Amino acid sequence: MMKQLVNLSHAKWMAILAILISFAVVFSIAASNDPLDLAKTNASSLVPMPKITIPPRATKLVSAESFGIHIHRPKLNEPWPLKGAGSWRLWDVYLGWRDIQPKMGVFVFSKLDSIVAYANKNNIKLVLPLGNTPQWASARPQETCAYGLGCAAEPSNMMFWRLYVRTIANRYAGKIFEYELLNEVNLKPFWSGDMSKLLEMQKIAYEEIKAVNPNNILIGPSMTGNAEAELSKWDAYLASGATQYMDVASYHLYVPKSNPETAYGLTERLFSIMQQNGIANKPLFNTESGWLIKNMQGPEIPTSYSAEWLRLDQDLAMAYVVRAQVLAFTQGIQRYYWYSLDHTNMGLIEPLSFNKKAAGFAYNTLASQLVATQPMGCDLSRLPIWVCTFKMQSGKNKYLVWSTSDAKSNFDFSFIAPLSKRIDFPLGVEEDLRGNTLLIGQVPVILQ
């Protein structure tokens, strides 16, 4: 069996280190014709990796729920649109507090009721973010936020918040089991309060959803960015007492200027912070990540996005969808919520025809190949080729292999022989293997 950790030469360790520290991303809001378009920019500082050797980490079997998705404009009279996705985060579908309770004492449940019924019919697990303060309840009702006025502030009276969470938890008891506190709280457009107010809101939410069902899950507030300043905020918040009022930790692994491998070091840093704060045993979810993906049928990606952001063509988008999720699962992240199915500029489908892009088909194929397998880690000894291993229920392994180089690389797989077939993305076409070498490119190949 291939070992996850190997003894590497100094030159190869330096190559790994260069990959692991070559990223930095923080979010900001930019004007756009589509209200769902949030532009992201890179931070100026880089995170130094605390260590190069990556220890083995126990991971659960990949499940259907491991493959998460965002859908902004769901078609509830049609079949579930992405058969590979088993969970759905209800963000940017306008189901936050401000949408459900637009006025004091007034609740609008019809949209969420319909989505809950649709999800349950299709056996999809929902995550409901609880935030986005309505203007009437906001401590700063005239303050600009990501979705209008007042939504990034804490409530002027915490009882408003308690009653809202209690109402939601009771109404959807037995239907929604997973709640997320707030979105990207290290960014002012989403959270403008101090961390003590955030902790108070988290404690209240935890108490209320557990009172309805002790098995309900509260996912902690997400943050994003890999500048040390942003990671320090996450560390400080966890250290403030937040860990006792969450079942799952959350972080957004956006690296929009770079390839998925640049999030590898960030993920290790997150697990290190969790260990320092005594929650190494709790799950870590990546509740939002994605890249700009070109549309074959239009529209063009607007210039409001940073020119440094990657604009992925069909092949590269297919490669990144697979690689990002494979890396996350092998490192121990239990859920990966892709952003998104139907975003105009980041979607897995064409915005005009609604046809799946190659990346959408690749997403489905990956899920069909990995559900019920055990992530076993990645071999970094052959860079730029990555070899990631998943153990099947039969006890045999399947290997996902790719290169980060623009040029294809010759890969001798005799060290993991005997292998009999390859499976190609996007459609999962199988082909018998001949010989012991393959040309490997940026789109992964499955060998087994």
XYZ file of C-alpha atoms in Angstrom:
448
model
C 0.000 0.000 0.000
C 1.230 3.495 -0.816
C 2.334 5.385 2.276
C 0.731 8.749 2.957
C 3.941 10.194 4.321
C 7.289 9.603 2.717
C 10.865 10.723 3.200
C 11.468 13.508 0.722
C 14.566 15.232 -0.553
C 15.241 18.809 0.482
C 14.392 20.025 -3.015
C 11.020 18.290 -3.000
C 10.174 19.616 0.451
C 10.954 23.094 -0.818
C 8.606 22.525 -3.742
C 5.860 21.426 -1.362
C 6.479 24.402 0.895
C 6.240 26.773 -2.057
C 2.827 25.350 -2.887
C 1.559 25.449 0.663
C 2.393 29.087 1.366
C 1.578 30.609 -2.017
C -1.917 31.790 -1.181
C -3.793 34.628 0.524
C -7.450 35.532 0.111
C -9.913 37.804 1.902
C -13.337 38.872 0.691
C -14.860 42.230 -0.138
C -18.068 43.307 -1.832
C -18.037 44.777 -5.324
C -20.803 46.237 -7.469
C -22.403 43.843 -9.946
C -25.542 43.446 -12.000
C -26.250 40.175 -10.165
C -26.918 40.615 -6.422
C -25.372 37.183 -5.838
C -22.013 38.254 -7.264
C -19.577 38.885 -4.423
C -16.120 39.914 -5.569
C -13.131 38.645 -3.639
C -9.678 40.145 -3.365
C -6.417 38.840 -1.994
C -4.853 39.879 1.281
C -1.328 41.236 1.382
C 0.154 38.856 3.948
C 0.855 35.156 3.693
C 0.429 32.437 6.265
C 3.680 30.671 7.161
C 3.215 26.933 7.438
C 3.980 25.810 11.003
C 5.382 22.531 9.717
C 5.909 20.625 6.509
C 5.280 17.087 7.700
C 1.533 16.493 7.584
C 0.405 14.000 10.236
C -2.172 11.330 9.403
C -5.663 12.339 10.475
C -8.572 10.016 11.065
C -11.329 10.640 8.536
C -14.822 9.250 8.225
C -16.150 7.509 5.157
C -17.160 9.877 2.388
C -20.960 10.146 2.451
C -23.545 11.582 0.099
C -23.785 14.559 2.467
C -20.041 15.189 2.070
C -20.885 16.662 -1.328
C -22.639 19.942 -0.594
C -23.999 22.557 -2.980
C -25.554 26.029 -3.106
C -28.611 26.557 -5.307
C -29.832 30.134 -5.598
C -32.868 29.735 -7.843
C -34.238 26.246 -7.158
C -36.803 24.784 -9.544
C -38.956 22.976 -7.027
C -41.237 21.328 -9.593
C -38.317 19.580 -11.296
C -36.086 16.660 -10.232
C -33.114 17.349 -7.965
C -30.640 19.004 -10.374
C -27.308 17.584 -9.174
C -27.515 13.905 -8.322
C -24.038 13.886 -6.776
C -24.937 16.450 -4.104
C -26.445 15.147 -0.887
C -26.596 18.361 1.133
C -27.677 21.935 0.427
C -26.619 25.087 2.240
C -29.398 27.662 2.043
C -27.231 30.727 1.488
C -27.911 33.376 -1.161
C -31.348 31.884 -1.637
C -32.825 34.698 0.486
C -33.876 32.689 3.511
C -32.054 34.582 6.244
C -33.644 36.166 9.285
C -34.355 39.391 7.378
C -36.242 37.433 4.707
C -38.244 35.160 6.998
C -39.161 37.840 9.559
C -39.263 41.138 7.621
C -41.293 42.864 10.359
C -41.702 42.340 14.071
C -44.238 39.577 14.582
C -44.513 38.855 10.845
C -43.092 35.586 9.519
C -42.982 34.504 5.873
C -42.491 30.745 5.835
C -43.862 29.800 2.421
C -40.549 29.698 0.538
C -38.679 27.780 3.220
C -41.628 25.407 3.673
C -41.508 24.569 -0.036
C -37.739 24.060 -0.031
C -37.889 21.838 3.051
C -40.567 19.672 1.424
C -38.530 19.456 -1.792
C -35.325 18.562 0.047
C -37.010 15.911 2.167
C -38.642 14.400 -0.922
C -35.206 14.108 -2.541
C -33.407 12.940 0.628
C -31.232 16.066 0.744
C -29.809 17.280 4.046
C -30.276 21.018 4.611
C -28.052 23.514 6.389
C -29.911 26.706 7.307
C -27.781 29.768 8.111
C -29.564 31.779 10.788
C -28.118 35.236 10.267
C -28.847 38.462 8.371
C -30.505 40.693 10.949
C -33.696 42.402 9.714
C -33.569 46.181 9.730
C -36.343 46.478 12.316
C -34.332 44.359 14.791
C -30.887 45.768 13.999
C -28.750 47.624 16.519
C -27.560 49.786 13.571
C -30.489 49.891 11.148
C -28.949 52.473 8.790
C -25.595 50.727 8.467
C -24.772 49.411 4.983
C -24.318 45.640 4.772
C -24.005 42.965 2.094
C -27.763 42.741 1.530
C -29.059 46.219 2.281
C -29.164 48.048 5.608
C -28.662 46.786 9.144
C -28.141 43.107 8.320
C -24.528 42.863 9.563
C -25.301 44.214 13.044
C -26.295 42.349 16.162
C -29.957 42.723 17.203
C -30.858 45.703 19.362
C -32.497 43.269 21.770
C -31.219 39.694 22.053
C -34.743 38.518 22.857
C -35.640 39.222 19.203
C -32.951 36.746 18.199
C -33.913 34.138 20.781
C -37.554 34.173 19.706
C -36.612 33.921 16.029
C -34.328 30.911 16.533
C -36.908 29.266 18.796
C -39.629 29.775 16.185
C -37.512 28.319 13.374
C -36.301 25.338 15.408
C -39.835 24.455 16.473
C -41.430 24.893 13.066
C -38.853 22.707 11.322
C -38.365 20.144 14.079
C -37.696 16.773 12.488
C -37.120 18.408 9.086
C -34.048 20.626 9.507
C -31.379 19.291 11.839
C -28.382 21.478 10.950
C -28.100 25.227 11.484
C -25.197 27.572 10.810
C -24.845 30.679 12.943
C -23.599 33.427 10.600
C -21.663 33.798 7.346
C -18.058 35.091 7.086
C -18.090 37.031 10.320
C -14.552 38.363 9.833
C -15.843 40.561 7.005
C -17.663 43.818 7.797
C -20.374 43.441 5.114
C -21.545 40.290 6.914
C -20.750 41.090 10.555
C -20.027 44.538 11.982
C -20.457 43.753 15.674
C -17.813 42.724 18.169
C -17.023 39.125 18.980
C -18.635 39.245 22.415
C -22.014 39.961 20.787
C -21.396 37.170 18.292
C -20.652 34.753 21.120
C -23.849 35.809 22.881
C -25.854 35.097 19.724
C -24.153 31.736 19.332
C -24.924 30.702 22.905
C -28.587 31.643 22.471
C -28.880 29.766 19.166
C -27.227 26.695 20.671
C -29.580 26.718 23.646
C -32.694 27.124 21.523
C -32.029 24.492 18.867
C -30.876 21.963 21.490
C -34.017 22.618 23.563
C -36.105 21.507 20.590
C -33.934 18.483 19.771
C -30.639 17.641 21.505
C -29.526 15.997 18.257
C -29.824 19.241 16.310
C -26.443 20.540 15.159
C -25.118 24.084 15.341
C -22.303 24.903 12.930
C -20.128 27.729 14.206
C -19.914 31.042 12.333
C -17.768 30.778 9.231
C -14.762 32.926 8.472
C -12.640 33.133 5.343
C -9.185 34.234 4.215
C -5.721 32.875 4.845
C -3.839 35.964 5.915
C -2.582 35.455 9.433
C -4.741 38.374 10.581
C -7.872 36.481 9.509
C -6.778 33.157 10.971
C -5.928 34.918 14.221
C -9.525 36.151 14.413
C -10.800 32.590 14.065
C -8.333 31.398 16.698
C -9.288 34.204 19.094
C -12.991 33.581 18.642
C -12.644 29.869 19.337
C -10.558 30.687 22.410
C -13.231 33.099 23.693
C -15.531 30.243 24.689
C -17.250 29.613 21.365
C -16.156 25.981 21.198
C -18.616 24.922 23.906
C -21.555 26.220 21.855
C -20.865 24.544 18.517
C -20.985 21.012 17.185
C -19.072 21.724 13.978
C -16.408 24.272 13.012
C -16.713 26.104 9.690
C -14.313 27.898 7.361
C -14.465 28.953 3.699
C -11.477 27.748 1.676
C -11.559 30.297 -1.137
C -8.349 30.626 -3.187
C -9.676 32.449 -6.277
C -6.286 33.424 -7.733
C -4.823 29.966 -7.365
C -5.295 26.253 -7.849
C -6.949 24.004 -5.238
C -3.610 22.770 -3.924
C -2.916 26.188 -2.418
C -5.650 25.518 0.151
C -3.780 22.445 1.391
C -1.616 24.390 3.831
C -4.550 26.545 4.938
C -6.503 23.425 5.844
C -3.636 22.083 7.944
C -3.427 25.449 9.696
C -7.144 25.295 10.518
C -6.814 21.849 12.050
C -3.844 23.083 14.065
C -5.934 25.958 15.450
C -8.742 23.558 16.310
C -6.335 21.314 18.173
C -4.940 24.262 20.123
C -8.488 25.119 21.192
C -9.424 21.615 22.271
C -11.806 20.717 19.442
C -9.651 18.415 17.328
C -12.408 15.819 17.749
C -15.108 18.042 16.218
C -15.854 18.050 12.483
C -14.660 20.817 10.171
C -16.934 21.809 7.285
C -15.968 23.960 4.327
C -19.393 25.532 3.958
C -18.517 27.593 0.861
C -15.895 27.562 -1.894
C -15.719 28.022 -5.643
C -14.039 29.721 -8.599
C -15.126 31.868 -11.516
C -16.118 29.553 -14.377
C -16.547 30.792 -17.934
C -19.905 30.342 -19.629
C -19.893 28.813 -23.098
C -23.193 30.495 -24.005
C -22.676 33.782 -22.156
C -22.800 36.103 -20.378
C -19.176 37.131 -19.995
C -17.713 37.371 -16.500
C -17.981 41.068 -15.513
C -14.965 43.250 -14.892
C -16.121 43.950 -11.322
C -14.139 40.867 -10.350
C -10.429 41.310 -9.790
C -8.383 40.838 -12.953
C -6.136 38.547 -10.923
C -8.972 36.089 -10.327
C -8.726 32.940 -12.402
C -11.360 32.525 -15.103
C -11.601 28.766 -15.520
C -12.328 27.232 -18.904
C -14.351 24.024 -19.099
C -11.405 21.644 -18.667
C -9.804 23.545 -15.803
C -13.142 23.971 -14.025
C -13.672 20.225 -14.276
C -10.188 19.653 -12.849
C -10.671 22.063 -9.942
C -14.077 20.676 -8.950
C -12.533 17.237 -8.564
C -9.189 18.222 -7.038
C -10.594 20.642 -4.460
C -12.984 18.093 -3.008
C -10.524 15.198 -3.133
C -7.930 17.218 -1.215
C -10.467 18.369 1.362
C -11.706 14.851 2.066
C -8.210 13.371 2.329
C -7.294 16.047 4.880
C -10.301 15.313 7.067
C -12.848 17.952 6.033
C -16.217 16.201 6.272
C -18.359 18.482 4.067
C -17.520 20.611 1.041
C -20.264 23.006 -0.116
C -19.549 24.043 -3.694
C -20.496 27.612 -4.611
C -22.529 27.068 -6.681
C -24.854 25.236 -9.049
C -26.480 28.259 -10.692
C -24.435 31.359 -9.883
C -24.128 33.404 -13.071
C -20.328 33.524 -12.954
C -19.382 30.610 -10.689
C -21.945 28.008 -11.692
C -21.837 24.352 -12.683
C -24.615 24.983 -15.209
C -25.000 27.409 -18.093
C -27.053 30.419 -16.893
C -29.010 30.742 -20.148
C -29.798 27.128 -21.060
C -29.400 25.546 -17.588
C -27.387 22.730 -19.196
C -24.644 21.217 -17.067
C -21.098 22.285 -17.767
C -18.336 19.676 -17.841
C -17.645 20.584 -14.210
C -21.211 19.655 -13.271
C -20.871 16.211 -14.829
C -17.482 15.775 -13.158
C -19.033 16.647 -9.791
C -21.599 13.856 -10.209
C -18.991 11.338 -11.350
C -16.728 12.123 -8.402
C -19.561 11.599 -5.938
C -20.518 8.279 -7.530
C -16.903 7.120 -7.225
C -16.128 8.301 -3.689
C -19.289 7.787 -1.610
C -18.675 4.994 0.942
C -14.886 5.091 0.466
C -12.294 5.847 3.149
C -9.907 8.752 2.436
C -6.340 7.540 2.985
C -4.311 10.674 2.251
C -2.158 11.944 -0.601
C 1.385 11.146 -1.717
C 3.375 14.357 -2.271
C 6.637 12.671 -3.251
C 6.124 12.923 -7.008
C 5.246 16.587 -7.484
C 3.896 18.057 -9.688
C 1.942 14.780 -9.734
C -0.449 14.236 -6.832
C -1.634 10.734 -5.922
C -4.573 10.558 -3.496
C -5.884 7.258 -2.169
C -9.393 6.129 -1.220
C -10.076 2.652 0.172
C -13.167 0.907 -1.142
C -15.454 -1.343 0.884
C -13.768 -4.335 -0.760
C -10.489 -3.319 0.869
C -8.924 -2.397 -2.458
C -7.796 1.138 -3.255
C -8.686 3.610 -5.933
C -6.239 6.385 -6.747
C -6.979 9.861 -8.054
C -3.961 11.117 -9.957
C -3.284 14.489 -11.565
C -0.551 16.997 -12.326
C -0.498 20.675 -11.403
C 1.773 21.407 -14.368
C 0.455 22.981 -17.552
C 2.361 20.322 -19.485
C 1.340 16.683 -19.184
C 3.577 14.488 -17.058
C 4.543 10.864 -17.586
C 3.403 8.826 -14.582
C 4.747 5.370 -13.799
C 2.154 3.679 -11.617
C 4.018 0.402 -11.174
C 4.564 1.246 -7.479
C 0.822 0.825 -6.872
C 0.271 -2.046 -9.309
C -1.562 -4.219 -10.067
C -4.197 -1.905 -11.524
C -6.679 -2.888 -14.187
C -8.674 0.160 -15.276
C -8.870 3.922 -15.499
C -11.969 6.065 -15.069
C -12.075 9.433 -16.798
C -13.882 12.668 -16.038
C -16.345 14.163 -16.710
C -18.607 11.175 -17.502
C -16.884 8.300 -15.698
C -16.000 6.353 -18.844
C -13.944 3.262 -17.981
C -11.009 1.939 -19.994
C -8.682 -1.018 -19.467
C -5.127 -0.147 -18.503
C -2.197 -1.338 -20.611
C 1.364 -1.132 -19.410
C 2.490 0.779 -16.333
C 2.653 4.399 -17.531
C 0.183 7.161 -18.325
C 0.333 10.755 -19.444
C -1.248 12.753 -16.611
C -2.671 16.261 -16.955
C -4.571 18.715 -14.781
C -7.837 16.768 -14.968
C -7.574 13.858 -12.516
C -7.777 10.240 -13.597
C -9.094 7.468 -11.341
C -6.999 4.300 -11.318
C -8.112 1.052 -9.713
